[in-house]
Short mmCIF file of C-alpha atoms in Angstrom, two decimals:
data_model
loop_
_atom_site.label_atom_id
_atom_site.label_comp_id
_atom_site.label_asym_id
_atom_site.label_seq_id
_atom_site.Cartn_x
_atom_site.Cartn_y
_atom_site.Cartn_z
CA UNK A 1 -137.79 43.84 47.22
CA UNK A 2 -135.24 43.81 49.85
CA UNK A 3 -131.91 42.47 48.85
CA UNK A 4 -129.92 40.03 51.01
CA UNK A 5 -126.28 39.16 50.84
CA UNK A 6 -126.97 36.34 48.30
CA UNK A 7 -128.79 38.75 45.92
CA UNK A 8 -126.22 41.37 46.21
CA UNK A 9 -123.40 38.70 45.45
CA UNK A 10 -125.35 37.50 42.45
CA UNK A 11 -125.66 41.17 41.27
CA UNK A 12 -121.97 41.78 41.61
CA UNK A 13 -121.06 38.63 39.83
CA UNK A 14 -123.47 39.14 37.08
CA UNK A 15 -122.47 42.68 36.64
CA UNK A 16 -118.76 41.51 35.92
CA UNK A 17 -119.46 38.18 34.30
CA UNK A 18 -122.82 38.18 32.33
CA UNK A 19 -122.30 35.01 30.66
CA UNK A 20 -121.46 33.00 33.73
CA UNK A 21 -123.07 29.46 33.66
CA UNK A 22 -125.94 28.76 36.27
CA UNK A 23 -123.56 26.20 37.99
CA UNK A 24 -120.64 28.38 38.23
CA UNK A 25 -122.66 31.17 39.72
CA UNK A 26 -124.32 28.91 42.14
CA UNK A 27 -120.74 27.67 43.31
CA UNK A 28 -119.40 31.10 43.73
CA UNK A 29 -122.27 32.40 46.02
CA UNK A 30 -122.37 28.82 47.99
CA UNK A 31 -125.90 27.94 46.83
CA UNK A 32 -127.24 25.04 44.92
CA UNK A 33 -128.19 25.64 41.33
CA UNK A 34 -131.97 25.72 41.55
CA UNK A 35 -132.37 28.13 44.47
CA UNK A 36 -129.52 30.38 42.92
CA UNK A 37 -131.24 30.43 39.69
CA UNK A 38 -134.73 31.13 41.22
CA UNK A 39 -133.02 34.21 42.96
CA UNK A 40 -131.91 35.49 39.32
CA UNK A 41 -135.27 34.98 37.96
CA UNK A 42 -136.66 37.07 40.94
CA UNK A 43 -134.11 39.71 40.20
CA UNK A 44 -135.30 39.96 36.60
CA UNK A 45 -138.94 39.89 37.36
CA UNK A 46 -138.42 42.78 40.05
CA UNK A 47 -136.70 44.77 37.22
CA UNK A 48 -133.36 45.01 39.22
CA UNK A 49 -131.51 43.08 36.36
CA UNK A 50 -132.73 44.81 33.37
CA UNK A 51 -130.78 42.77 30.83
CA UNK A 52 -127.41 41.32 29.78
CA UNK A 53 -125.08 42.84 27.34
CA UNK A 54 -121.38 42.91 26.09
CA UNK A 55 -118.68 45.33 27.00
CA UNK A 56 -117.62 46.70 23.65
CA UNK A 57 -114.14 48.29 23.42
CA UNK A 58 -114.53 50.49 20.44
CA UNK A 59 -110.91 51.77 20.94
CA UNK A 60 -109.61 48.31 19.98
CA UNK A 61 -110.98 49.06 16.30
CA UNK A 62 -110.94 52.80 16.12
CA UNK A 63 -110.15 55.89 18.25
CA UNK A 64 -113.66 57.55 18.86
CA UNK A 65 -113.66 61.13 19.80
CA UNK A 66 -115.22 61.98 23.00
CA UNK A 67 -116.96 65.59 23.42
CA UNK A 68 -118.46 66.73 26.48
CA UNK A 69 -121.19 69.34 26.00
CA UNK A 70 -123.00 71.72 28.56
CA UNK A 71 -126.27 72.89 27.21
CA UNK A 72 -128.73 75.54 28.49
CA UNK A 73 -132.16 75.90 27.00
CA UNK A 74 -134.00 79.24 26.27
CA UNK A 75 -137.19 78.07 28.12
CA UNK A 76 -137.56 75.98 31.20
CA UNK A 77 -140.81 74.32 31.12
CA UNK A 78 -141.90 70.69 30.60
CA UNK A 79 -142.59 70.90 26.84
CA UNK A 80 -139.08 72.40 26.20
CA UNK A 81 -137.49 69.84 28.32
CA UNK A 82 -139.43 67.00 26.64
CA UNK A 83 -138.78 68.15 23.20
CA UNK A 84 -134.94 68.53 23.80
CA UNK A 85 -134.79 65.09 25.63
CA UNK A 86 -136.66 63.51 22.77
CA UNK A 87 -133.87 64.86 20.34
CA UNK A 88 -131.12 63.77 22.43
CA UNK A 89 -132.58 60.13 22.79
CA UNK A 90 -132.98 60.00 18.94
CA UNK A 91 -129.19 61.08 18.22
CA UNK A 92 -127.15 58.08 18.13
CA UNK A 93 -123.95 59.72 18.71
CA UNK A 94 -125.09 60.93 22.20
CA UNK A 95 -123.59 58.17 24.64
CA UNK A 96 -124.88 59.80 27.90
CA UNK A 97 -127.01 62.72 28.83
CA UNK A 98 -127.64 64.14 32.35
CA UNK A 99 -130.18 66.73 33.23
CA UNK A 100 -128.63 68.79 35.73
CA UNK A 101 -129.39 71.33 38.45
CA UNK A 102 -127.25 74.66 38.85
CA UNK A 103 -125.65 76.51 35.87
CA UNK A 104 -126.60 74.42 32.92
CA UNK A 105 -129.40 72.24 32.13
CA UNK A 106 -127.68 69.15 30.52
CA UNK A 107 -124.18 67.74 30.38
CA UNK A 108 -124.11 65.49 27.44
CA UNK A 109 -121.33 63.03 26.34
CA UNK A 110 -120.97 62.60 22.62
CA UNK A 111 -119.08 59.63 21.04
CA UNK A 112 -118.18 60.36 17.44
CA UNK A 113 -116.03 59.03 14.73
CA UNK A 114 -114.28 62.62 14.70
CA UNK A 115 -114.92 66.25 15.47
CA UNK A 116 -116.52 66.90 12.06
CA UNK A 117 -119.12 64.43 12.91
CA UNK A 118 -119.86 65.94 16.31
CA UNK A 119 -119.98 69.39 14.64
CA UNK A 120 -122.58 68.25 12.02
CA UNK A 121 -124.72 66.96 15.00
CA UNK A 122 -124.59 70.10 16.81
CA UNK A 123 -125.16 72.04 13.73
CA UNK A 124 -128.44 70.13 13.08
CA UNK A 125 -129.47 70.69 16.52
CA UNK A 126 -129.02 74.43 16.22
CA UNK A 127 -130.71 74.41 12.87
CA UNK A 128 -133.62 72.58 14.12
CA UNK A 129 -134.44 75.41 16.70
CA UNK A 130 -134.87 73.06 19.43
CA UNK A 131 -134.33 75.93 21.96
CA UNK A 132 -130.96 75.85 22.99
CA UNK A 133 -129.76 79.25 24.26
CA UNK A 134 -125.98 78.37 24.65
CA UNK A 135 -123.68 75.31 24.58
CA UNK A 136 -120.15 74.69 25.48
CA UNK A 137 -117.98 72.12 23.95
CA UNK A 138 -115.35 70.32 25.52
CA UNK A 139 -113.19 67.88 23.60
CA UNK A 140 -111.81 64.96 25.67
CA UNK A 141 -108.08 64.80 25.22
CA UNK A 142 -107.55 61.83 27.52
CA UNK A 143 -109.85 59.50 29.65
CA UNK A 144 -108.33 59.52 33.17
CA UNK A 145 -110.66 57.00 34.64
CA UNK A 146 -113.51 55.04 33.12
CA UNK A 147 -114.96 52.71 35.60
CA UNK A 148 -118.33 51.32 36.70
CA UNK A 149 -118.05 51.63 40.70
CA UNK A 150 -119.22 48.69 42.53
CA UNK A 151 -122.06 50.34 44.18
CA UNK A 152 -123.38 46.95 45.22
CA UNK A 153 -120.51 46.48 47.41
CA UNK A 154 -121.19 49.91 48.72
CA UNK A 155 -124.78 49.29 49.51
CA UNK A 156 -123.84 46.12 51.28
CA UNK A 157 -121.18 47.78 53.51
CA UNK A 158 -122.79 51.15 53.75
CA UNK A 159 -119.56 52.67 52.77
CA UNK A 160 -120.79 55.18 50.08
CA UNK A 161 -118.07 57.60 50.80
CA UNK A 162 -114.82 57.42 52.79
#
């Protein structure tokens, strides 16, 4: 599906304001309600819009401990990667995980109640003999920037990097 300027604008608005009404959305992109809503439905059916959710500010209720971890596995085969990724996806404290090329196999962001909870998680992983060769733990002391870039605007303007 090729996105036109209306589709991109719809996605930009919904990304920031998922609970916007149909009529407000249509007004903001200068279309009538029916064609606007048809476009939203097509974007959903194409899998471009995967769902709608709320941005939760946990820091307003508690101060979560963020821990970044670099992990290298002992073995580098499909089964080892699959087993490790299954463990990662089943660990609720893992907020993000990236398979990487280069010096380490994965970079993982843990969001825990405290350091002790993180340590219990990593100890459980190590006890499970999942195949971790080495890991490096980095405690996040301050979030300098936490932002979802407007890649849709970059896509539209072709300004991916300045």
